[in-house]
Amino acid sequence: MGIGASGLLLVALGGALGGMGRLAVTNLFSHWLGARFPWGTLAVNLSGALVAGWWAARLGIPTTLDLSSAWLALVVGLLGGYTTVSSFSLQTLTLWQSGHPRRAVANVLATCLAGLALASLGWWLAGGGA
């Protein structure tokens, strides 16, 4: 069972908005804090984790391929376009290869550990179960 044309459109629209949001946030953080560390990507991924946890608690986590329109638009589309594993991965590799292994490790730890903590916080803030 597929998601259909309307589901694809929701994902596409959400992804476009999320991508524009990611560009705006990463540029803002680069302007504020400089480019020696990928602060913008970290901010995007952590805020995305918080919102993902909140929406998961509010919308429920789908257990089948029958995804709701809200899940497709907001989680798959918007957050999928907003957050980024590829930038995180490349920026971490660049830090490592340019002689900054501590920054690379800090980026991995901050993204993964704080991301999990913020997804949990989002879930809790939305009234999700224990």
MMTF fields as JSON, N, C-alpha, C and O atoms, coordinates in Angstrom:
{
  "mmtfVersion": "1.0.0",
  "mmtfProducer": "UNKNOWN",
  "numBonds": 519,
  "numAtoms": 520,
  "numGroups": 130,
  "numChains": 1,
  "numModels": 1,
  "chainsPerModel": [1],
  "groupsPerChain": [130],
  "chainIdList": ["A"],
  "bondAtomList": [4, 2, 8, 6, 12, 10, 16, 14, 20, 18, 24, 22, 28, 26, 32, 30, 36, 34, 40, 38, 44, 42, 48, 46, 52, 50, 56, 54, 60, 58, 64, 62, 68, 66, 72, 70, 76, 74, 80, 78, 84, 82, 88, 86, 92, 90, 96, 94, 100, 98, 104, 102, 108, 106, 112, 110, 116, 114, 120, 118, 124, 122, 128, 126, 132, 130, 136, 134, 140, 138, 144, 142, 148, 146, 152, 150, 156, 154, 160, 158, 164, 162, 168, 166, 172, 170, 176, 174, 180, 178, 184, 182, 188, 186, 192, 190, 196, 194, 200, 198, 204, 202, 208, 206, 212, 210, 216, 214, 220, 218, 224, 222, 228, 226, 232, 230, 236, 234, 240, 238, 244, 242, 248, 246, 252, 250, 256, 254, 260, 258, 264, 262, 268, 266, 272, 270, 276, 274, 280, 278, 284, 282, 288, 286, 292, 290, 296, 294, 300, 298, 304, 302, 308, 306, 312, 310, 316, 314, 320, 318, 324, 322, 328, 326, 332, 330, 336, 334, 340, 338, 344, 342, 348, 346, 352, 350, 356, 354, 360, 358, 364, 362, 368, 366, 372, 370, 376, 374, 380, 378, 384, 382, 388, 386, 392, 390, 396, 394, 400, 398, 404, 402, 408, 406, 412, 410, 416, 414, 420, 418, 424, 422, 428, 426, 432, 430, 436, 434, 440, 438, 444, 442, 448, 446, 452, 450, 456, 454, 460, 458, 464, 462, 468, 466, 472, 470, 476, 474, 480, 478, 484, 482, 488, 486, 492, 490, 496, 494, 500, 498, 504, 502, 508, 506, 512, 510, 516, 514],
  "bondOrderList": [1, 1, 1, 1, 1, 1, 1, 1, 1, 1, 1, 1, 1, 1, 1, 1, 1, 1, 1, 1, 1, 1, 1, 1, 1, 1, 1, 1, 1, 1, 1, 1, 1, 1, 1, 1, 1, 1, 1, 1, 1, 1, 1, 1, 1, 1, 1, 1, 1, 1, 1, 1, 1, 1, 1, 1, 1, 1, 1, 1, 1, 1, 1, 1, 1, 1, 1, 1, 1, 1, 1, 1, 1, 1, 1, 1, 1, 1, 1, 1, 1, 1, 1, 1, 1, 1, 1, 1, 1, 1, 1, 1, 1, 1, 1, 1, 1, 1, 1, 1, 1, 1, 1, 1, 1, 1, 1, 1, 1, 1, 1, 1, 1, 1, 1, 1, 1, 1, 1, 1, 1, 1, 1, 1, 1, 1, 1, 1, 1],
  "groupList": [{"groupName": "MET", "atomNameList": ["N", "CA", "C", "O"], "elementList": ["N", "C", "C", "O"], "formalChargeList": [0, 0, 0, 0], "bondAtomList": [1, 0, 2, 1, 3, 2], "bondOrderList": [1, 1, 2], "singleLetterCode": "M", "chemCompType": "L-PEPTIDE LINKING"}, {"groupName": "GLY", "atomNameList": ["N", "CA", "C", "O"], "elementList": ["N", "C", "C", "O"], "formalChargeList": [0, 0, 0, 0], "bondAtomList": [1, 0, 2, 1, 3, 2], "bondOrderList": [1, 1, 2], "singleLetterCode": "G", "chemCompType": "PEPTIDE LINKING"}, {"groupName": "ILE", "atomNameList": ["N", "CA", "C", "O"], "elementList": ["N", "C", "C", "O"], "formalChargeList": [0, 0, 0, 0], "bondAtomList": [1, 0, 2, 1, 3, 2], "bondOrderList": [1, 1, 2], "singleLetterCode": "I", "chemCompType": "L-PEPTIDE LINKING"}, {"groupName": "ALA", "atomNameList": ["N", "CA", "C", "O"], "elementList": ["N", "C", "C", "O"], "formalChargeList": [0, 0, 0, 0], "bondAtomList": [1, 0, 2, 1, 3, 2], "bondOrderList": [1, 1, 2], "singleLetterCode": "A", "chemCompType": "L-PEPTIDE LINKING"}, {"groupName": "SER", "atomNameList": ["N", "CA", "C", "O"], "elementList": ["N", "C", "C", "O"], "formalChargeList": [0, 0, 0, 0], "bondAtomList": [1, 0, 2, 1, 3, 2], "bondOrderList": [1, 1, 2], "singleLetterCode": "S", "chemCompType": "L-PEPTIDE LINKING"}, {"groupName": "LEU", "atomNameList": ["N", "CA", "C", "O"], "elementList": ["N", "C", "C", "O"], "formalChargeList": [0, 0, 0, 0], "bondAtomList": [1, 0, 2, 1, 3, 2], "bondOrderList": [1, 1, 2], "singleLetterCode": "L", "chemCompType": "L-PEPTIDE LINKING"}, {"groupName": "VAL", "atomNameList": ["N", "CA", "C", "O"], "elementList": ["N", "C", "C", "O"], "formalChargeList": [0, 0, 0, 0], "bondAtomList": [1, 0, 2, 1, 3, 2], "bondOrderList": [1, 1, 2], "singleLetterCode": "V", "chemCompType": "L-PEPTIDE LINKING"}, {"groupName": "ARG", "atomNameList": ["N", "CA", "C", "O"], "elementList": ["N", "C", "C", "O"], "formalChargeList": [0, 0, 0, 0], "bondAtomList": [1, 0, 2, 1, 3, 2], "bondOrderList": [1, 1, 2], "singleLetterCode": "R", "chemCompType": "L-PEPTIDE LINKING"}, {"groupName": "THR", "atomNameList": ["N", "CA", "C", "O"], "elementList": ["N", "C", "C", "O"], "formalChargeList": [0, 0, 0, 0], "bondAtomList": [1, 0, 2, 1, 3, 2], "bondOrderList": [1, 1, 2], "singleLetterCode": "T", "chemCompType": "L-PEPTIDE LINKING"}, {"groupName": "ASN", "atomNameList": ["N", "CA", "C", "O"], "elementList": ["N", "C", "C", "O"], "formalChargeList": [0, 0, 0, 0], "bondAtomList": [1, 0, 2, 1, 3, 2], "bondOrderList": [1, 1, 2], "singleLetterCode": "N", "chemCompType": "L-PEPTIDE LINKING"}, {"groupName": "PHE", "atomNameList": ["N", "CA", "C", "O"], "elementList": ["N", "C", "C", "O"], "formalChargeList": [0, 0, 0, 0], "bondAtomList": [1, 0, 2, 1, 3, 2], "bondOrderList": [1, 1, 2], "singleLetterCode": "F", "chemCompType": "L-PEPTIDE LINKING"}, {"groupName": "HIS", "atomNameList": ["N", "CA", "C", "O"], "elementList": ["N", "C", "C", "O"], "formalChargeList": [0, 0, 0, 0], "bondAtomList": [1, 0, 2, 1, 3, 2], "bondOrderList": [1, 1, 2], "singleLetterCode": "H", "chemCompType": "L-PEPTIDE LINKING"}, {"groupName": "TRP", "atomNameList": ["N", "CA", "C", "O"], "elementList": ["N", "C", "C", "O"], "formalChargeList": [0, 0, 0, 0], "bondAtomList": [1, 0, 2, 1, 3, 2], "bondOrderList": [1, 1, 2], "singleLetterCode": "W", "chemCompType": "L-PEPTIDE LINKING"}, {"groupName": "PRO", "atomNameList": ["N", "CA", "C", "O"], "elementList": ["N", "C", "C", "O"], "formalChargeList": [0, 0, 0, 0], "bondAtomList": [1, 0, 2, 1, 3, 2], "bondOrderList": [1, 1, 2], "singleLetterCode": "P", "chemCompType": "L-PEPTIDE LINKING"}, {"groupName": "ASP", "atomNameList": ["N", "CA", "C", "O"], "elementList": ["N", "C", "C", "O"], "formalChargeList": [0, 0, 0, 0], "bondAtomList": [1, 0, 2, 1, 3, 2], "bondOrderList": [1, 1, 2], "singleLetterCode": "D", "chemCompType": "L-PEPTIDE LINKING"}, {"groupName": "TYR", "atomNameList": ["N", "CA", "C", "O"], "elementList": ["N", "C", "C", "O"], "formalChargeList": [0, 0, 0, 0], "bondAtomList": [1, 0, 2, 1, 3, 2], "bondOrderList": [1, 1, 2], "singleLetterCode": "Y", "chemCompType": "L-PEPTIDE LINKING"}, {"groupName": "GLN", "atomNameList": ["N", "CA", "C", "O"], "elementList": ["N", "C", "C", "O"], "formalChargeList": [0, 0, 0, 0], "bondAtomList": [1, 0, 2, 1, 3, 2], "bondOrderList": [1, 1, 2], "singleLetterCode": "Q", "chemCompType": "L-PEPTIDE LINKING"}, {"groupName": "CYS", "atomNameList": ["N", "CA", "C", "O"], "elementList": ["N", "C", "C", "O"], "formalChargeList": [0, 0, 0, 0], "bondAtomList": [1, 0, 2, 1, 3, 2], "bondOrderList": [1, 1, 2], "singleLetterCode": "C", "chemCompType": "L-PEPTIDE LINKING"}],
  "groupTypeList": [0, 1, 2, 1, 3, 4, 1, 5, 5, 5, 6, 3, 5, 1, 1, 3, 5, 1, 1, 0, 1, 7, 5, 3, 6, 8, 9, 5, 10, 4, 11, 12, 5, 1, 3, 7, 10, 13, 12, 1, 8, 5, 3, 6, 9, 5, 4, 1, 3, 5, 6, 3, 1, 12, 12, 3, 3, 7, 5, 1, 2, 13, 8, 8, 5, 14, 5, 4, 4, 3, 12, 5, 3, 5, 6, 6, 1, 5, 5, 1, 1, 15, 8, 8, 6, 4, 4, 10, 4, 5, 16, 8, 5, 8, 5, 12, 16, 4, 1, 11, 13, 7, 7, 3, 6, 3, 9, 6, 5, 3, 8, 17, 5, 3, 1, 5, 3, 5, 3, 4, 5, 1, 12, 12, 5, 3, 1, 1, 1, 3],
  "groupIdList": [1, 2, 3, 4, 5, 6, 7, 8, 9, 10, 11, 12, 13, 14, 15, 16, 17, 18, 19, 20, 21, 22, 23, 24, 25, 26, 27, 28, 29, 30, 31, 32, 33, 34, 35, 36, 37, 38, 39, 40, 41, 42, 43, 44, 45, 46, 47, 48, 49, 50, 51, 52, 53, 54, 55, 56, 57, 58, 59, 60, 61, 62, 63, 64, 65, 66, 67, 68, 69, 70, 71, 72, 73, 74, 75, 76, 77, 78, 79, 80, 81, 82, 83, 84, 85, 86, 87, 88, 89, 90, 91, 92, 93, 94, 95, 96, 97, 98, 99, 100, 101, 102, 103, 104, 105, 106, 107, 108, 109, 110, 111, 112, 113, 114, 115, 116, 117, 118, 119, 120, 121, 122, 123, 124, 125, 126, 127, 128, 129, 130],
  "secStructList": [7, 7, 7, 2, 2, 2, 2, 2, 2, 2, 2, 2, 2, 2, 2, 2, 2, 2, 2, 2, 2, 2, 2, 2, 2, 2, 2, 2, 2, 2, 2, 2, 2, 7, 1, 1, 1, 7, 2, 2, 2, 2, 2, 2, 2, 2, 2, 2, 2, 2, 2, 2, 2, 2, 2, 2, 2, 2, 2, 7, 7, 7, 7, 1, 1, 7, 7, 7, 2, 2, 0, 0, 0, 0, 0, 0, 0, 0, 0, 2, 2, 2, 1, 7, 2, 2, 2, 2, 2, 2, 2, 2, 2, 2, 2, 2, 2, 6, 6, 7, 2, 2, 2, 2, 2, 2, 2, 2, 2, 0, 0, 0, 0, 0, 2, 2, 2, 2, 2, 2, 2, 2, 2, 2, 2, 6, 6, 7, 7, 7],
  "xCoordList": [0.852, 0.0, 0.897, 1.691, 0.785, 1.61, 0.962, -0.146, 1.681, 1.164, 0.34, -0.38, 0.413, -0.402, 0.172, 1.114, -0.433, 0.037, -0.114, 0.768, -1.22, -1.409, -0.384, 0.093, -0.043, 0.985, 2.349, 3.099, 2.67, 3.944, 4.002, 5.047, 2.886, 2.839, 3.05, 3.762, 2.443, 2.642, 4.101, 4.636, 4.746, 6.16, 7.007, 7.917, 6.709, 7.476, 7.342, 8.338, 6.131, 5.917, 6.588, 7.247, 6.412, 7.073, 8.585, 9.262, 9.119, 10.562, 11.106, 12.187, 10.364, 10.795, 10.847, 11.812, 9.814, 9.793, 10.892, 11.554, 11.076, 12.118, 13.504, 14.343, 13.753, 15.053, 15.331, 16.458, 14.318, 14.494, 14.751, 15.574, 14.043, 14.27, 15.678, 16.323, 16.163, 17.527, 18.539, 19.458, 18.388, 19.311, 19.315, 20.375, 18.137, 18.046, 18.715, 19.468, 18.441, 19.006, 20.522, 21.248, 21.008, 22.461, 23.19, 24.264, 22.628, 23.262, 23.255, 24.238, 22.173, 22.077, 23.125, 23.811, 23.245, 24.216, 25.653, 26.524, 25.908, 27.251, 27.601, 28.739, 26.617, 26.838, 27.102, 27.995, 26.316, 26.451, 27.724, 28.433, 28.016, 29.068, 30.287, 31.259, 30.256, 31.387, 31.282, 30.361, 32.252, 32.21, 33.281, 33.515, 33.924, 34.954, 34.353, 35.043, 33.076, 32.339, 30.973, 30.446, 30.376, 29.086, 27.895, 27.01, 27.894, 26.838, 25.457, 24.49, 25.357, 24.064, 23.46, 22.279, 24.266, 23.772, 23.407, 22.41, 24.2, 23.889, 22.564, 21.731, 22.362, 21.113, 19.912, 18.862, 20.072, 18.999, 18.663, 17.496, 19.677, 19.423, 18.853, 17.989, 19.32, 18.802, 17.383, 16.535, 17.12, 15.754, 14.807, 13.651, 15.295, 14.489, 14.169, 13.061, 15.137, 14.901, 13.841, 12.982, 13.901, 12.912, 11.51, 10.565, 11.391, 10.09, 9.612, 8.417, 10.519, 10.137, 9.556, 8.552, 10.187, 9.661, 8.281, 7.395, 8.105, 6.819, 5.744, 4.668, 6.044, 5.054, 4.79, 3.664, 5.804, 5.591, 4.595, 3.744, 4.716, 3.777, 2.381, 1.387, 2.297, 1.006, 0.302, -0.905, 1.072, 0.481, 0.481, -0.255, 1.311, 1.511, 2.538, 2.636, 3.284, 4.285, 3.612, 3.107, 3.599, 2.936, 3.61, 4.836, 2.814, 3.36, 3.197, 3.665, 2.539, 2.345, 2.718, 3.196, 2.508, 2.751, 1.602, 1.667, 0.559, -0.562, -0.231, -0.599, 0.463, 0.905, -0.147, -0.699, -0.422, -1.402, -0.845, 0.366, -1.731, -1.311, -0.437, 0.55, -0.804, -0.006, 1.398, 2.37, 1.527, 2.837, 3.673, 4.857, 3.055, 3.776, 4.269, 5.428, 3.407, 3.768, 4.762, 5.743, 4.505, 5.3, 6.578, 7.644, 6.484, 7.648, 8.493, 9.684, 7.878, 8.642, 9.1, 10.273, 8.193, 8.517, 9.283, 10.461, 8.608, 9.203, 10.474, 11.52, 10.392, 11.585, 12.629, 13.828, 12.174, 13.116, 13.924, 15.11, 13.28, 13.992, 14.786, 15.791, 14.342, 14.978, 16.235, 17.28, 16.153, 17.316, 18.177, 17.722, 19.426, 20.323, 21.41, 22.229, 21.408, 22.476, 23.671, 24.818, 23.411, 24.514, 25.43, 26.651, 24.872, 25.715, 26.472, 27.664, 25.764, 26.401, 27.587, 28.668, 27.388, 28.441, 29.627, 30.775, 29.348, 30.444, 31.191, 32.416, 30.469, 31.129, 31.982, 33.063, 31.511, 32.301, 33.56, 34.645, 33.427, 34.582, 35.572, 36.781, 35.079, 35.942, 36.695, 37.888, 36.017, 36.7, 37.823, 38.934, 37.529, 38.52, 39.714, 40.865, 39.433, 40.504, 41.313, 42.456, 40.745, 41.484, 42.235, 42.69, 42.361, 43.175, 42.459, 43.099, 41.158, 40.375, 39.557, 38.327, 40.231, 39.492, 38.605, 37.544, 39.006, 38.176, 36.865, 35.805, 36.949, 35.722, 34.826, 33.604, 35.442, 34.668, 33.937, 32.749, 34.632, 34.017, 32.951, 31.891, 33.228, 32.234, 30.97, 29.861, 31.136, 29.98, 29.141, 27.913, 29.793, 29.076, 28.347, 27.165, 29.043, 28.436, 27.282, 26.214, 27.509, 26.458, 25.229, 24.102, 25.439, 24.303, 23.536, 22.309, 24.25, 23.574, 22.985, 21.811, 23.772, 23.281, 22.268, 21.208, 22.597, 21.651, 20.406, 19.305, 20.569, 19.427, 18.444, 17.234, 18.967, 18.11, 17.434, 16.247, 18.187, 17.619, 16.521, 15.484, 16.741, 15.737, 14.51, 13.395, 14.692, 13.528, 12.683, 11.454, 13.349, 12.637, 11.928, 10.794, 12.605, 11.993, 10.775, 9.742, 10.884, 9.743, 8.562, 7.417, 8.851, 7.807, 7.133, 5.906, 7.943, 7.411, 6.602, 5.531, 7.102, 6.399, 5.041, 4.11, 4.929, 3.666, 2.718, 1.619, 3.144, 2.286, 2.379, 1.471, 3.487, 3.681, 3.88, 4.25, 3.639, 3.793, 5.243, 6.146, 5.459, 6.8, 7.741, 8.899],
  "yCoordList": [-1.175, 0.0, 1.237, 1.416, 2.096, 3.289, 4.491, 4.416, 5.586, 6.795, 7.64, 8.53, 7.403, 8.117, 9.47, 9.964, 10.054, 11.336, 12.458, 13.308, 12.47, 13.539, 13.427, 14.443, 12.196, 12.01, 12.474, 13.1, 12.168, 12.621, 14.144, 14.741, 14.764, 16.223, 16.815, 17.808, 16.218, 16.697, 16.586, 17.498, 15.471, 15.289, 16.316, 16.91, 16.524, 17.477, 18.902, 19.614, 19.312, 20.662, 20.825, 21.831, 19.825, 19.878, 19.904, 20.657, 19.086, 19.046, 20.368, 20.796, 21.019, 22.319, 23.359, 24.115, 23.393, 24.341, 24.019, 24.918, 22.729, 22.326, 22.687, 23.145, 22.487, 22.835, 24.325, 24.732, 25.141, 26.593, 26.985, 27.857, 26.338, 26.607, 26.234, 26.967, 25.082, 24.644, 25.663, 26.024, 26.133, 27.123, 28.392, 28.947, 28.849, 30.075, 29.91, 30.782, 28.798, 28.586, 28.397, 28.977, 27.603, 27.382, 28.667, 28.931, 29.467, 30.745, 31.692, 32.393, 31.718, 32.577, 32.194, 33.06, 30.894, 30.455, 30.664, 30.999, 30.472, 30.738, 32.214, 32.568, 33.062, 34.506, 34.857, 35.647, 34.263, 34.557, 33.971, 34.653, 32.715, 31.991, 31.631, 31.095, 31.91, 31.579, 30.158, 29.409, 29.814, 28.536, 27.547, 26.534, 27.824, 26.886, 25.576, 24.56, 25.603, 24.421, 24.499, 25.6, 23.376, 23.415, 23.676, 22.834, 24.861, 25.218, 25.208, 24.779, 25.674, 25.73, 24.352, 24.139, 23.422, 22.06, 21.42, 20.703, 21.67, 21.143, 21.711, 20.97, 23.017, 23.646, 23.087, 22.835, 22.897, 22.342, 20.924, 20.602, 20.081, 18.687, 18.552, 17.708, 19.368, 19.277, 19.831, 19.234, 20.952, 21.481, 20.544, 20.384, 19.927, 18.942, 17.73, 17.197, 17.293, 16.159, 16.503, 15.678, 17.71, 18.153, 18.15, 17.625, 18.734, 18.81, 17.423, 17.135, 16.567, 15.205, 14.444, 13.746, 14.58, 13.933, 14.466, 13.704, 15.778, 16.385, 15.875, 15.465, 15.902, 15.439, 13.945, 13.501, 13.163, 11.722, 11.455, 10.572, 12.234, 12.059, 12.546, 11.94, 13.619, 14.199, 13.406, 13.174, 12.99, 12.323, 10.809, 10.119, 10.296, 8.855, 8.403, 8.981, 7.399, 6.868, 5.8, 4.815, 5.981, 4.992, 3.625, 3.531, 2.592, 1.236, 0.483, -0.649, 1.096, 0.468, 1.457, 2.553, 1.088, 1.994, 2.97, 3.808, 2.877, 3.814, 5.056, 5.162, 5.985, 7.192, 8.284, 8.469, 8.999, 10.073, 11.236, 11.357, 12.07, 13.253, 14.158, 14.715, 14.301, 15.149, 14.581, 15.336, 13.262, 12.633, 12.828, 13.154, 12.629, 12.789, 14.225, 14.444, 15.187, 16.586, 17.1, 17.756, 16.801, 17.403, 16.638, 17.241, 15.337, 14.56, 14.137, 14.439, 13.439, 12.969, 14.145, 14.222, 15.058, 16.172, 17.291, 17.511, 17.997, 19.187, 18.863, 19.464, 17.913, 17.584, 16.843, 16.982, 16.051, 15.382, 16.375, 16.16, 17.467, 18.508, 19.432, 20.005, 19.577, 20.495, 19.903, 20.554, 18.704, 18.085, 17.427, 17.183, 17.138, 16.642, 15.744, 16.16, 14.528, 13.597, 13.808, 13.668, 14.139, 14.287, 15.444, 15.289, 16.595, 17.727, 17.399, 17.684, 16.795, 16.386, 15.463, 15.649, 14.486, 13.519, 14.177, 13.959, 14.982, 15.631, 16.65, 16.743, 17.407, 18.39, 17.708, 18.195, 16.593, 15.84, 15.288, 15.369, 14.728, 14.216, 15.34, 15.151, 16.487, 17.635, 18.083, 18.379, 18.136, 18.498, 17.511, 17.909, 16.229, 15.191, 15.313, 15.312, 15.417, 15.447, 16.737, 16.758, 17.803, 19.062, 19.22, 20.312, 18.119, 18.139, 18.574, 19.029, 18.448, 18.831, 17.633, 17.682, 16.563, 15.366, 15.605, 14.991, 16.465, 16.735, 17.407, 17.087, 18.327, 18.976, 17.957, 17.985, 17.067, 16.045, 15.145, 14.871, 14.692, 13.832, 14.602, 14.057, 15.861, 16.687, 16.831, 16.799, 16.989, 17.115, 15.838, 15.901, 14.696, 13.419, 13.233, 12.89, 13.458, 13.267, 14.236, 13.844, 15.502, 16.5, 16.178, 16.256, 15.82, 15.535, 14.306, 14.332, 13.243, 11.981, 12.006, 11.682, 12.382, 12.343, 13.443, 13.188, 14.659, 15.748, 15.568, 15.919, 15.024, 14.771, 13.793, 14.014, 12.722, 11.751, 12.381, 12.161, 13.157, 13.822, 14.801, 14.878, 15.548, 16.523, 15.856, 16.35, 14.751, 14.009, 13.508, 13.554, 13.03, 12.583, 13.745, 13.607, 14.893, 16.075, 16.517, 16.854, 16.519, 16.872, 15.952, 16.397, 14.662, 13.67, 13.977, 13.971, 14.243, 14.527, 15.818, 15.87, 16.871, 18.15, 18.038, 18.765, 17.123, 16.921, 16.005, 15.72, 15.539, 14.686, 13.226, 12.455, 12.821, 11.423, 10.58, 11.096, 9.303, 8.387, 8.237, 8.765, 7.527, 7.363, 6.68, 6.481],
  "zCoordList": [0.0, 0.0, 0.0, 0.923, -1.02, -1.139, -0.469, 0.063, -0.513, 0.126, -0.836, -0.384, -2.122, -3.092, -3.451, -2.831, -4.481, -5.005, -3.984, -3.865, -3.248, -2.259, -1.134, -0.628, -0.739, 0.284, -0.201, 0.547, -1.453, -2.028, -2.088, -1.834, -2.423, -2.46, -1.067, -0.919, -0.055, 1.318, 1.746, 2.377, 1.405, 1.733, 0.988, 1.565, -0.285, -1.09, -0.544, -0.419, -0.224, 0.312, 1.677, 1.943, 2.53, 3.835, 3.697, 4.398, 2.797, 2.582, 2.072, 2.477, 1.185, 0.666, 1.782, 1.892, 2.598, 3.723, 4.737, 5.256, 5.01, 5.955, 5.455, 6.23, 4.173, 3.597, 3.68, 3.962, 3.438, 3.554, 5.005, 5.285, 5.922, 7.343, 7.764, 8.514, 7.277, 7.603, 7.107, 7.841, 5.879, 5.33, 6.168, 6.458, 6.554, 7.354, 8.717, 9.151, 9.387, 10.728, 10.657, 11.464, 9.713, 9.638, 9.287, 9.826, 8.396, 8.07, 9.266, 9.505, 10.006, 11.181, 12.227, 12.772, 12.504, 13.5, 13.026, 13.829, 11.746, 11.217, 11.359, 11.664, 11.135, 11.297, 12.761, 13.07, 13.654, 15.087, 15.689, 16.43, 15.376, 16.098, 15.255, 15.786, 13.979, 13.116, 12.577, 12.906, 11.743, 11.041, 11.517, 10.857, 12.638, 13.129, 13.625, 13.705, 13.953, 14.398, 13.735, 13.573, 13.347, 12.643, 13.567, 13.718, 14.18, 15.131, 14.498, 15.126, 13.262, 12.599, 12.395, 12.669, 11.916, 11.712, 13.041, 13.131, 14.066, 15.392, 15.889, 16.41, 15.733, 16.174, 15.417, 16.007, 14.12, 13.298, 13.753, 13.978, 13.889, 14.25, 15.658, 15.893, 16.593, 17.96, 18.063, 18.726, 17.423, 17.456, 16.707, 17.099, 15.635, 14.913, 15.773, 15.713, 16.573, 17.473, 18.516, 18.826, 19.054, 20.036, 19.421, 20.01, 18.25, 17.588, 17.16, 17.238, 16.712, 16.328, 17.51, 17.373, 18.668, 19.864, 20.228, 20.616, 20.101, 20.423, 19.479, 19.915, 18.153, 17.182, 17.309, 17.087, 17.66, 17.836, 18.96, 18.857, 20.034, 21.149, 20.768, 21.167, 20.012, 19.628, 18.539, 18.606, 17.529, 16.373, 16.498, 15.792, 17.398, 17.5, 16.472, 15.389, 16.801, 15.882, 15.04, 15.578, 13.727, 12.882, 12.984, 13.037, 13.011, 13.095, 11.788, 11.663, 10.81, 9.512, 8.421, 8.712, 7.199, 6.08, 5.866, 4.966, 6.672, 6.586, 7.402, 8.571, 6.774, 7.452, 7.296, 6.212, 8.371, 8.307, 7.482, 7.293, 7.004, 6.251, 7.11, 6.631, 8.381, 9.273, 9.446, 9.415, 9.627, 9.788, 8.526, 8.605, 7.368, 6.1, 5.92, 5.567, 6.158, 5.941, 6.973, 6.624, 8.252, 9.322, 9.646, 9.763, 9.79, 10.227, 9.031, 8.97, 8.085, 6.926, 6.072, 5.707, 5.75, 4.876, 5.558, 5.276, 6.458, 7.079, 7.853, 7.608, 8.791, 9.577, 8.751, 8.993, 7.769, 6.881, 6.064, 5.813, 5.646, 4.909, 5.813, 5.393, 7.047, 7.998, 8.615, 8.627, 9.118, 9.749, 8.689, 7.571, 9.041, 8.007, 8.553, 9.372, 8.097, 8.449, 7.526, 7.951, 6.282, 5.33, 5.712, 5.689, 6.06, 6.472, 7.748, 7.871, 8.698, 9.954, 9.67, 10.229, 8.815, 8.514, 7.828, 8.214, 6.813, 6.082, 6.937, 6.861, 7.74, 8.603, 9.66, 9.992, 10.19, 11.162, 10.507, 11.083, 9.311, 8.575, 8.273, 8.405, 7.876, 7.582, 8.827, 8.754, 9.962, 11.208, 11.501, 11.85, 11.358, 11.64, 10.693, 11.13, 9.412, 8.411, 8.447, 7.991, 8.975, 9.044, 10.363, 10.701, 11.105, 12.319, 13.574, 14.521, 13.604, 14.782, 15.281, 15.278, 15.707, 16.123, 17.348, 17.458, 18.251, 19.433, 19.039, 19.577, 18.109, 17.631, 16.915, 17.059, 16.15, 15.442, 16.432, 16.265, 17.448, 18.462, 19.243, 19.55, 19.56, 20.261, 19.427, 19.961, 18.126, 17.241, 17.238, 17.288, 17.181, 17.194, 18.528, 18.55, 19.618, 20.942, 21.173, 21.644, 20.838, 21.051, 20.21, 20.7, 18.956, 18.077, 18.544, 18.631, 18.84, 19.193, 20.591, 20.772, 21.575, 22.956, 23.244, 23.817, 22.847, 23.082, 22.217, 22.641, 21.006, 20.151, 20.778, 20.754, 21.332, 22.013, 23.23, 23.47, 23.989, 25.161, 24.756, 25.416, 23.676, 23.249, 22.628, 22.796, 21.921, 21.412, 22.581, 22.533, 23.625, 24.826, 25.509, 25.967, 25.575, 26.179, 25.379, 25.959, 24.057, 23.221, 23.446, 23.523, 23.552, 23.819, 25.158, 25.263, 26.168, 27.508, 27.511, 28.114, 26.841, 26.799, 26.133, 26.477, 25.176, 24.475, 25.223, 24.75, 26.401, 27.206, 26.86, 27.17, 26.208, 25.866, 27.109, 28.164, 26.99, 28.111, 28.533, 27.884, 29.607, 30.181, 29.296, 29.661]
}
